[in-house]
PDB file of C-alpha atoms in Angstrom:
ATOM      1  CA  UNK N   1       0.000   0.000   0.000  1.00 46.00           C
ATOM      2  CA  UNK N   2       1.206   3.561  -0.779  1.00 46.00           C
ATOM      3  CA  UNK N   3       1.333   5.838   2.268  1.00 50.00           C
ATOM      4  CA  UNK N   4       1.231   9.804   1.424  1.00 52.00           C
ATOM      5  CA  UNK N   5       2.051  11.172   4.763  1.00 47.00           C
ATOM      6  CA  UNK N   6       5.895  11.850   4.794  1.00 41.00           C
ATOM      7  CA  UNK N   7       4.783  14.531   2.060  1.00 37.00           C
ATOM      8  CA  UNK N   8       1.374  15.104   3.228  1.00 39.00           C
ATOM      9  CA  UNK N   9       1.812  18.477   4.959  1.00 38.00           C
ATOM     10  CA  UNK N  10       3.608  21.320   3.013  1.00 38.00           C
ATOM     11  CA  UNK N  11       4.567  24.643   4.163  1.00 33.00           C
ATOM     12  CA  UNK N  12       1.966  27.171   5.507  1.00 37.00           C
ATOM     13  CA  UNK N  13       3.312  29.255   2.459  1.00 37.00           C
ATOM     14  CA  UNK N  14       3.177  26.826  -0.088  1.00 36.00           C
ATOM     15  CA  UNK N  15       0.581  26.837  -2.592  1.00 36.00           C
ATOM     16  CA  UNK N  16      -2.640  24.357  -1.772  1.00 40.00           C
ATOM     17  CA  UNK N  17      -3.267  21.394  -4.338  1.00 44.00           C
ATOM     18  CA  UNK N  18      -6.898  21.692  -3.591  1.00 47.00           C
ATOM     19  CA  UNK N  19      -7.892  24.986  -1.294  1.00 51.00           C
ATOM     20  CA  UNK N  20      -9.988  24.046   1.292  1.00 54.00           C
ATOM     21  CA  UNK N  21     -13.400  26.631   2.164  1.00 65.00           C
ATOM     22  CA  UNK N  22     -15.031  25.875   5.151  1.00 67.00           C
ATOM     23  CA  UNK N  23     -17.514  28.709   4.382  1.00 62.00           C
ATOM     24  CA  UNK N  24     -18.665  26.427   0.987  1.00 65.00           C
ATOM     25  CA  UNK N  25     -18.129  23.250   2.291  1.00 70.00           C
ATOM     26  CA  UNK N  26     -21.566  20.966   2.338  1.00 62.00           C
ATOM     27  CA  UNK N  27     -20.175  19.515   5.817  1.00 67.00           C
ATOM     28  CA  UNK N  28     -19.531  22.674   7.249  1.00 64.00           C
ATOM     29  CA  UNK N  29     -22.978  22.557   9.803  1.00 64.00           C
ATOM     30  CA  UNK N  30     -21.663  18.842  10.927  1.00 62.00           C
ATOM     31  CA  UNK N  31     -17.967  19.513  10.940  1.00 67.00           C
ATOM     32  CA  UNK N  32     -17.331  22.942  11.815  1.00 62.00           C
ATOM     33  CA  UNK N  33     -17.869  24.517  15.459  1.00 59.00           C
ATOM     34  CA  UNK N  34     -20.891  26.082  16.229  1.00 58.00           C
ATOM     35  CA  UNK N  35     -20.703  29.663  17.112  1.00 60.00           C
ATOM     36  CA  UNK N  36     -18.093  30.497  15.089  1.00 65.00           C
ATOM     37  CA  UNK N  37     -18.083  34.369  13.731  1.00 70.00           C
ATOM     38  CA  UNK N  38     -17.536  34.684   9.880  1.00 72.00           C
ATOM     39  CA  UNK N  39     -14.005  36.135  11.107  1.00 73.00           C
ATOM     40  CA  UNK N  40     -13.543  33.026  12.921  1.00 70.00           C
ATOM     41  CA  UNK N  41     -14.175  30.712  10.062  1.00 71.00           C
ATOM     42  CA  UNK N  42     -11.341  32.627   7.714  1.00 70.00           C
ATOM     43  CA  UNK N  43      -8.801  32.116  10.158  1.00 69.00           C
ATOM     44  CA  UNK N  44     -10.138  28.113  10.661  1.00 70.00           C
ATOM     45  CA  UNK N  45      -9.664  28.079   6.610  1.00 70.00           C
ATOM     46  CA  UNK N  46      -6.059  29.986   6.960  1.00 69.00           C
ATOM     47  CA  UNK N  47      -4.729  26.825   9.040  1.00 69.00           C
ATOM     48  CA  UNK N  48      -6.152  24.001   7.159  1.00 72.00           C
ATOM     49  CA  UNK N  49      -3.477  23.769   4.515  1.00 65.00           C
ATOM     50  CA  UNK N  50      -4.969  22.536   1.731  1.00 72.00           C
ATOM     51  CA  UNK N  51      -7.372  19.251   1.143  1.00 78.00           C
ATOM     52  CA  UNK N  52      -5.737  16.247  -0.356  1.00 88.00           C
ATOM     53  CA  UNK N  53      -6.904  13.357  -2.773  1.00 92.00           C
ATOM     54  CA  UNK N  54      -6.370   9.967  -1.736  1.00 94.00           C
ATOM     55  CA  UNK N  55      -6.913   7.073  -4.153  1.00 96.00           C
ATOM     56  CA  UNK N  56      -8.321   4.205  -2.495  1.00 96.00           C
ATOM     57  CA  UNK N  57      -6.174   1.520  -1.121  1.00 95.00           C
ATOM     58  CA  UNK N  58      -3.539   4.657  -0.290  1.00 96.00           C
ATOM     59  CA  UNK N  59      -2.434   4.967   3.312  1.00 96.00           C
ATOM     60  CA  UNK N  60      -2.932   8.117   5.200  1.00 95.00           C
ATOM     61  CA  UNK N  61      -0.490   7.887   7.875  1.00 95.00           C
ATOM     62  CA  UNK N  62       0.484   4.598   9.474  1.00 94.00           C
ATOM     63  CA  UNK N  63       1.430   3.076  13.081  1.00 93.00           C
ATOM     64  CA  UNK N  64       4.456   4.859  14.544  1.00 94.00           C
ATOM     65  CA  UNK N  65       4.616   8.236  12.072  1.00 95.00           C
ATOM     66  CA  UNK N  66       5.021  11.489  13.848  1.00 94.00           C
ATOM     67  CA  UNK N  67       1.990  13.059  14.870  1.00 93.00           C
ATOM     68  CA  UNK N  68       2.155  16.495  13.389  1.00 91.00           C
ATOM     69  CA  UNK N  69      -1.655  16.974  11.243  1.00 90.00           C
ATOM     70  CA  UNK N  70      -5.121  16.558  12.085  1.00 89.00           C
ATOM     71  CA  UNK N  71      -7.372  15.313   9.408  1.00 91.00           C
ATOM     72  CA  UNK N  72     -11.066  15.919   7.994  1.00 87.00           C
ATOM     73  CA  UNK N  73     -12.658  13.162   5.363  1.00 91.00           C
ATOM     74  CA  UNK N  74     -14.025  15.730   3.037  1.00 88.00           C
ATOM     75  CA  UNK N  75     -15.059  13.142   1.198  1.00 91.00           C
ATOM     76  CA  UNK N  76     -15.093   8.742   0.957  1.00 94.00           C
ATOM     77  CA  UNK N  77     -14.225   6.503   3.824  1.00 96.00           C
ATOM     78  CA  UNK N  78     -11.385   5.579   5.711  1.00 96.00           C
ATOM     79  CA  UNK N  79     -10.393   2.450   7.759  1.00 96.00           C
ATOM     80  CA  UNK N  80      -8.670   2.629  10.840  1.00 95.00           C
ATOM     81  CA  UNK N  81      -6.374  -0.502  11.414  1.00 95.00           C
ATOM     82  CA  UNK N  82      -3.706  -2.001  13.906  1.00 92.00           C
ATOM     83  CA  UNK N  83      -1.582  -5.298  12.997  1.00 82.00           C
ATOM     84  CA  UNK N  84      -2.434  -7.954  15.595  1.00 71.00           C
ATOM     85  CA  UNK N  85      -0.067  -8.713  18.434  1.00 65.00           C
ATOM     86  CA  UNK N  86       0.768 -12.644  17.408  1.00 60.00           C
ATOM     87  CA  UNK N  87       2.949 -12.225  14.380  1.00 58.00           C
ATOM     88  CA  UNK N  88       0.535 -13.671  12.032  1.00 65.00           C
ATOM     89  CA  UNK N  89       0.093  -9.955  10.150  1.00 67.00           C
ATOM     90  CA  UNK N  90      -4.102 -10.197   9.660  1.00 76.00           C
ATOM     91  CA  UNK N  91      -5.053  -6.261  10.575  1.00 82.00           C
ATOM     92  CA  UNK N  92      -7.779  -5.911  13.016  1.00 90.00           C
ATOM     93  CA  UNK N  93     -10.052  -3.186  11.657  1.00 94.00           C
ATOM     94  CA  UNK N  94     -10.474  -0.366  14.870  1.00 92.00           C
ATOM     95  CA  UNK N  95     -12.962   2.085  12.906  1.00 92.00           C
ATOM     96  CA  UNK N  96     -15.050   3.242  10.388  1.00 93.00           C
ATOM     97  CA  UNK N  97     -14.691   7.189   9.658  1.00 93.00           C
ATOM     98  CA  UNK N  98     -16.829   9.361   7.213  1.00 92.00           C
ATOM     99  CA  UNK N  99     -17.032  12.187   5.339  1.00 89.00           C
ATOM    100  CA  UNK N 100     -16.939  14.773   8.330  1.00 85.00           C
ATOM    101  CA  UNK N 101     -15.028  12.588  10.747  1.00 89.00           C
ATOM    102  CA  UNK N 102     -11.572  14.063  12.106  1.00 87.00           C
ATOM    103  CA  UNK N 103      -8.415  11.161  12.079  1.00 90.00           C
ATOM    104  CA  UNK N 104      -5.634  11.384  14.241  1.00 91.00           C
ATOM    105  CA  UNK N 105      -6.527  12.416  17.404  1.00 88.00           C
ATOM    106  CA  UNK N 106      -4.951   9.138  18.972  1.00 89.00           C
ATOM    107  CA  UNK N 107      -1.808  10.609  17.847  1.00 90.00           C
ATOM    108  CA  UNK N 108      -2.133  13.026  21.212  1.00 88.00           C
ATOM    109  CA  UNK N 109      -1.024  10.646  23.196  1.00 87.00           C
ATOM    110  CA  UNK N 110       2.632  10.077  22.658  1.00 90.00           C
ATOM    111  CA  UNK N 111       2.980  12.245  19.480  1.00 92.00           C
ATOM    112  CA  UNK N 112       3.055   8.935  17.048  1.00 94.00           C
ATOM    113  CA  UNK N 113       0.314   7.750  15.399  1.00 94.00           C
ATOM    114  CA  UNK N 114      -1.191   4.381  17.123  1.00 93.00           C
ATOM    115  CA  UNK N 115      -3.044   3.114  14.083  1.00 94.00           C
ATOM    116  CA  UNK N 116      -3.053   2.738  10.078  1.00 95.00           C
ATOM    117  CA  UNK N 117      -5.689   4.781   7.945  1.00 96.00           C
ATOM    118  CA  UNK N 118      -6.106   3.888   4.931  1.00 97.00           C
ATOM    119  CA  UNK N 119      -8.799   4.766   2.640  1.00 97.00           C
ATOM    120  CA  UNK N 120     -11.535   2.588   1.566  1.00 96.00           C
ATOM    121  CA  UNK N 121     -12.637   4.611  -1.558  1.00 96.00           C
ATOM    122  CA  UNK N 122     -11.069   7.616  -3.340  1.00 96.00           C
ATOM    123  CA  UNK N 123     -11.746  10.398  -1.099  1.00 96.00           C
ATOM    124  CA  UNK N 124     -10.529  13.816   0.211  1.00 92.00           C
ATOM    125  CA  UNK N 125      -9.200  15.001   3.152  1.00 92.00           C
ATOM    126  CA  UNK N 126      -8.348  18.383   4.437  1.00 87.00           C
ATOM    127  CA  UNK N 127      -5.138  18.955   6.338  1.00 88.00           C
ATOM    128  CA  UNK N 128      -4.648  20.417   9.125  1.00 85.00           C
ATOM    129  CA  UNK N 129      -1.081  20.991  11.013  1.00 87.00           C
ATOM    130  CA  UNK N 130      -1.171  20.495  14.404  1.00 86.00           C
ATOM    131  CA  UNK N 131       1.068  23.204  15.588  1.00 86.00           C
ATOM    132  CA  UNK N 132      -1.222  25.697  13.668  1.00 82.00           C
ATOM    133  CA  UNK N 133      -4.704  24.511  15.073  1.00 81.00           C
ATOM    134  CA  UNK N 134      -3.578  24.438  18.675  1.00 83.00           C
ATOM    135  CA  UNK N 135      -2.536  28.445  18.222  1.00 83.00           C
ATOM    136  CA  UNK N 136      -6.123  28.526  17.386  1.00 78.00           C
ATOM    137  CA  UNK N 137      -7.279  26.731  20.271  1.00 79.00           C
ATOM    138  CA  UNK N 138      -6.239  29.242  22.844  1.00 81.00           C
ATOM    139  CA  UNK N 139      -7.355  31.993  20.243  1.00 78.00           C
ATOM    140  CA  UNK N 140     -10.610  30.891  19.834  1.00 76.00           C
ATOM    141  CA  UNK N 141     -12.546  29.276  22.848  1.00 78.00           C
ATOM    142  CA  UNK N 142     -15.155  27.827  19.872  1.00 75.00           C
ATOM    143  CA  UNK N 143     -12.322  25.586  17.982  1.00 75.00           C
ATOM    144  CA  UNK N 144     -11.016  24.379  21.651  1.00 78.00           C
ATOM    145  CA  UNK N 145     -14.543  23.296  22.698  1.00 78.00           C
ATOM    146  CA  UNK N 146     -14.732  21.890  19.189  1.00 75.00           C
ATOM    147  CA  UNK N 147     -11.191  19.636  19.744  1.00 77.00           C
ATOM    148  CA  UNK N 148     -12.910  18.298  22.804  1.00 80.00           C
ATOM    149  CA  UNK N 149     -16.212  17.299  21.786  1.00 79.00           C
ATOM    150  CA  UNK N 150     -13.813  15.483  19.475  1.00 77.00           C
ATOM    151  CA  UNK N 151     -12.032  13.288  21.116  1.00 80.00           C
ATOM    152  CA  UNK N 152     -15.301  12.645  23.565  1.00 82.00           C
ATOM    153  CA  UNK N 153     -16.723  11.759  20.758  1.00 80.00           C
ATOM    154  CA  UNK N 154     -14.136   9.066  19.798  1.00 79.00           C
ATOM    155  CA  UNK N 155     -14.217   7.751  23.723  1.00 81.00           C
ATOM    156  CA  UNK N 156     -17.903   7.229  22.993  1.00 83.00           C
ATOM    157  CA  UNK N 157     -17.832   5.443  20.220  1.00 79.00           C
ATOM    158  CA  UNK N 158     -14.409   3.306  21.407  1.00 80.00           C
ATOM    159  CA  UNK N 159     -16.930   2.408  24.610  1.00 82.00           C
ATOM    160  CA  UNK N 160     -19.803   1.506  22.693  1.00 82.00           C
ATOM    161  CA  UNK N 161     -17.522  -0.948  20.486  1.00 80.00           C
ATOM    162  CA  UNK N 162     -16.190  -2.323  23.610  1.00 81.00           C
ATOM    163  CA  UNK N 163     -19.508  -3.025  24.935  1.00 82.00           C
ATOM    164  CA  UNK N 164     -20.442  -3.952  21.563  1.00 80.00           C
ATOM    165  CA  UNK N 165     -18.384  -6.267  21.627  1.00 80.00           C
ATOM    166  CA  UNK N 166     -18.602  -7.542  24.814  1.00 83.00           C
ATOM    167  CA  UNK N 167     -22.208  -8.316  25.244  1.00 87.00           C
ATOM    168  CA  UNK N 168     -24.015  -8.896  21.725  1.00 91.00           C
ATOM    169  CA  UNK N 169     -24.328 -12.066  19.656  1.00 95.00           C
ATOM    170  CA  UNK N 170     -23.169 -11.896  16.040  1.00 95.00           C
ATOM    171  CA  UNK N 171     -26.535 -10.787  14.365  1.00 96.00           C
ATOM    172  CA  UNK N 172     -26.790  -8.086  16.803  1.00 96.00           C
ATOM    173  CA  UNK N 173     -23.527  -6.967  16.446  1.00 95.00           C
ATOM    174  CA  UNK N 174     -24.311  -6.833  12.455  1.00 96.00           C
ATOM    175  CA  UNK N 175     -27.829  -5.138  13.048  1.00 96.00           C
ATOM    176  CA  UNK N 176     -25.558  -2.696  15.196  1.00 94.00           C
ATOM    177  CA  UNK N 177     -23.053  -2.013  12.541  1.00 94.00           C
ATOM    178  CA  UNK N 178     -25.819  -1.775   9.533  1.00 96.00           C
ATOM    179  CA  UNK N 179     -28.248   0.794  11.859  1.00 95.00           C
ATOM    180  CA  UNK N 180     -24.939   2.929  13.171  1.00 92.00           C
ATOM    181  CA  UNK N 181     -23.692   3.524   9.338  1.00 94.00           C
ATOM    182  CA  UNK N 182     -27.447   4.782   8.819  1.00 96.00           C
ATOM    183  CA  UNK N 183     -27.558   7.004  11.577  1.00 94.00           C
ATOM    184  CA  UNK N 184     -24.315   8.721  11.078  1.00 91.00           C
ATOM    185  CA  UNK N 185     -25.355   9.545   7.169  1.00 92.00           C
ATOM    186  CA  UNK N 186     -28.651  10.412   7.756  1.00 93.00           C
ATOM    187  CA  UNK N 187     -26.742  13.424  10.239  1.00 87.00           C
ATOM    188  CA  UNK N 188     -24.830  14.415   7.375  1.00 85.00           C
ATOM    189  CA  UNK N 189     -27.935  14.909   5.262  1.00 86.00           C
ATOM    190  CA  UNK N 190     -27.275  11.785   2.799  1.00 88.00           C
ATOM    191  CA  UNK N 191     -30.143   9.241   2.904  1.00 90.00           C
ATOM    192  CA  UNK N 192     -29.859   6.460   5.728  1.00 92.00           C
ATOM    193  CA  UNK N 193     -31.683   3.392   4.292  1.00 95.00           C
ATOM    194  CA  UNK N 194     -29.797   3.003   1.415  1.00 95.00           C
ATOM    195  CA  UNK N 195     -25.979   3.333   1.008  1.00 95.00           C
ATOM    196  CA  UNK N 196     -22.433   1.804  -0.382  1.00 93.00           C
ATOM    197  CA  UNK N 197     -21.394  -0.188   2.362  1.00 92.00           C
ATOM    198  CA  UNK N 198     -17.178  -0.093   1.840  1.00 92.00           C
ATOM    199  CA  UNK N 199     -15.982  -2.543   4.485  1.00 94.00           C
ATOM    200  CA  UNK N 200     -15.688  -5.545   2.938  1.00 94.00           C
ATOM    201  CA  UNK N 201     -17.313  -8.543   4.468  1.00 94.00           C
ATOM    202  CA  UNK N 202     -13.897  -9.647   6.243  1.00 95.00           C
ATOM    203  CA  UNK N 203     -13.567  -6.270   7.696  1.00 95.00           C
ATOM    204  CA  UNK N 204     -16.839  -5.801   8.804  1.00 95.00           C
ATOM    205  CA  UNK N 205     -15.976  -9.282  10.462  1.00 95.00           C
ATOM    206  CA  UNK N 206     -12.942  -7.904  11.894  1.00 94.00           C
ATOM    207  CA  UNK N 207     -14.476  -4.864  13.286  1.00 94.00           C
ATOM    208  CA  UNK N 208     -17.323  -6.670  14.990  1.00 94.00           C
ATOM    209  CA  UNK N 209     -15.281  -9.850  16.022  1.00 92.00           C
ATOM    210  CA  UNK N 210     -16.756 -12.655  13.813  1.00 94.00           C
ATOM    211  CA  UNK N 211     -15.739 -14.335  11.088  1.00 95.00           C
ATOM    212  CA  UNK N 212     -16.368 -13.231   7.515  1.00 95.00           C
ATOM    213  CA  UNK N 213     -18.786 -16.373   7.105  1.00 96.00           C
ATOM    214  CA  UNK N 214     -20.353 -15.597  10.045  1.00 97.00           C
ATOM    215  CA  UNK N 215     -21.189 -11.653   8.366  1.00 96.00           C
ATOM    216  CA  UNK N 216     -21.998 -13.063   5.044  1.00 96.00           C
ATOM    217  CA  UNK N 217     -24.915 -15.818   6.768  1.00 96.00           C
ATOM    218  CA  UNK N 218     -26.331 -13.237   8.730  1.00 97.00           C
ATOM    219  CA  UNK N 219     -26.360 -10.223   5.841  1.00 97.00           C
ATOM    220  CA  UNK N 220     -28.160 -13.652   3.897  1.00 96.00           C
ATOM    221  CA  UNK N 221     -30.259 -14.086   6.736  1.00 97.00           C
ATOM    222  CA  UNK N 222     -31.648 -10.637   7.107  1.00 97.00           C
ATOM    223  CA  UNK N 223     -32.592 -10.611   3.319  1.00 97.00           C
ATOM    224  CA  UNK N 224     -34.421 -13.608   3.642  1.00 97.00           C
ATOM    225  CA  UNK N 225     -35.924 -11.884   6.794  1.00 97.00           C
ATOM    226  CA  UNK N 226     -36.955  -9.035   4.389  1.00 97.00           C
ATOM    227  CA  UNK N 227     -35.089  -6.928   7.315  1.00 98.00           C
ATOM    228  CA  UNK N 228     -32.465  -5.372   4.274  1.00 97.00           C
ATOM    229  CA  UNK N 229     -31.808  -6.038   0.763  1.00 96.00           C
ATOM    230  CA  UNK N 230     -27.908  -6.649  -0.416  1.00 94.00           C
ATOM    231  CA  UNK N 231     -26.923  -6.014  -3.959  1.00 93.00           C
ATOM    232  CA  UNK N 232     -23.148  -6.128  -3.779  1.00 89.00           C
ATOM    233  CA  UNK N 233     -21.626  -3.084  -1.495  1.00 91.00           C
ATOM    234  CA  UNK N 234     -24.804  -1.660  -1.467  1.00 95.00           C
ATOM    235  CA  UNK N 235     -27.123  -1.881   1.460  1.00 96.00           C
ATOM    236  CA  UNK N 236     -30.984  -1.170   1.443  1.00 97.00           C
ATOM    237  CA  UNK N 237     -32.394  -1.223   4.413  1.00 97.00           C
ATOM    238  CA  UNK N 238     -36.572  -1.974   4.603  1.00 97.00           C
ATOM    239  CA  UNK N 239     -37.525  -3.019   8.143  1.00 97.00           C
ATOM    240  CA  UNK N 240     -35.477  -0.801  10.870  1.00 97.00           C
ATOM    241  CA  UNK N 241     -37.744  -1.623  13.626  1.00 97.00           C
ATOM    242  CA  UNK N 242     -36.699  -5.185  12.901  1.00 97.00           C
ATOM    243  CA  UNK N 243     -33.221  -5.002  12.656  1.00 96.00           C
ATOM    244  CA  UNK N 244     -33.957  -2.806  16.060  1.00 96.00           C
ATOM    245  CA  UNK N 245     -35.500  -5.512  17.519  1.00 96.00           C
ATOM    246  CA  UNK N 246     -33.069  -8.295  16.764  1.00 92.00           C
TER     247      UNK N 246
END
């Protein structure tokens, strides 16, 4: 896999590949702060750098790379992964992030990044150097807030999947998965009962802790169910009070 982050982040003065507006973005209600001033929102747009493609398959940053950016999926999906302890190099899949979603914020800890990101489908991300955004932090008290409610966010959702997987059989940990995706793009304003779903069936298995058998019998048993109907990656849901209630 090709990785683009020892190049990812150029100098504040050098030109943008792809400018990134804030003020024109169609995320901008889910993504940016709320309360920000117009004035605030040109200075958010002078330190995100620029917003970079990424072709899918390509590697964002990867386990042990300095932590010096904070990203935004503009647009696509992105995987994050960590190689299992035991030698045997299978990745366990840790997350699913979407267009909105910041990456990186694990890298706070130790200033290296703790995980792999790699994206699932071309997509877009806007970059944003670290050094630069936490000058805006203690500028603007909207931003800081904003940084929090991000990383509570992520303890959230890190809880749920440990409880997740802790407590629910397979098919409810697949009814989980399938009703979570909907949710999260029916808050960005795309439409939740029918979407490209770009795990593929082994990473949805390693996300959720089955086996990719396992996903592909219950995905077969929910269309027989009339609960959903499959069509390759893509994903219609019809009953959502039954997944619910599985």
């Amino acid at each position: 896999m090709q990785t683009i982050h020892e190049t990812s982040v150029p100098l504040p003065s050098a030109p943008s590949r792809h400018a990134a507006h804030c003020s024109t973005c169609a995320l901008r209600h889910y993504c940016l702060p709320q309360g920000l001033s117009s004035e605030d929102v040109v200075r958010l747009q002078k330190v995100i750098v620029n917003a970079r493609a990424i072709k899918r398959g390509e590697t964002l940053f990867r386990v042990g790379d300095t932590f010096d950016t904070l990203y935004a999926i503009r647009s696509g999906s992105i995987k994050t992964v960590v190689s299992t302890s035991n030698g045997n190099g299978r990745e366990q899949v840790m997350g699913l992030h979407l267009s909105g979603d910041a990456l990186g914020l694990e890298g706070f800890d130790n200033g290296r990044h703790a995980c792999h990101a790699i994206a699932l489908e071309d997509s877009s991300v806007c970059l944003i150097p670290y050094v630069h955004f936490e000058r805006s932090c203690r500028e603007t008290g909207a931003i800081q807030r904003r940084l929090l409610q991000l990383m509570s966010r992520e303890m959230v959702r890190k809880t749920a999947q440990t409880l997740m997987l802790g407590t629910l059989r397979a098919d409810e940990r697949v009814a989980a998965l399938l009703l979570d995706l909907s949710g999260r793009l029916t808050r960005r304003g795309y439409a939740g009962n029918e979407f490209n779903l770009r795990l593929t069936r082994d990473d949805m298995g390693s996300f959720l802790g089955i086996t990719l058998e396992t996903v592909s019998r219950t995905l077969s048993r929910f269309q027989a169910k009339g609960l959903i109907n499959t069509n390759g990656k893509l994903i219609r849901i019809l009953d959502f009070d039954g997944l619910r209630a599985i």
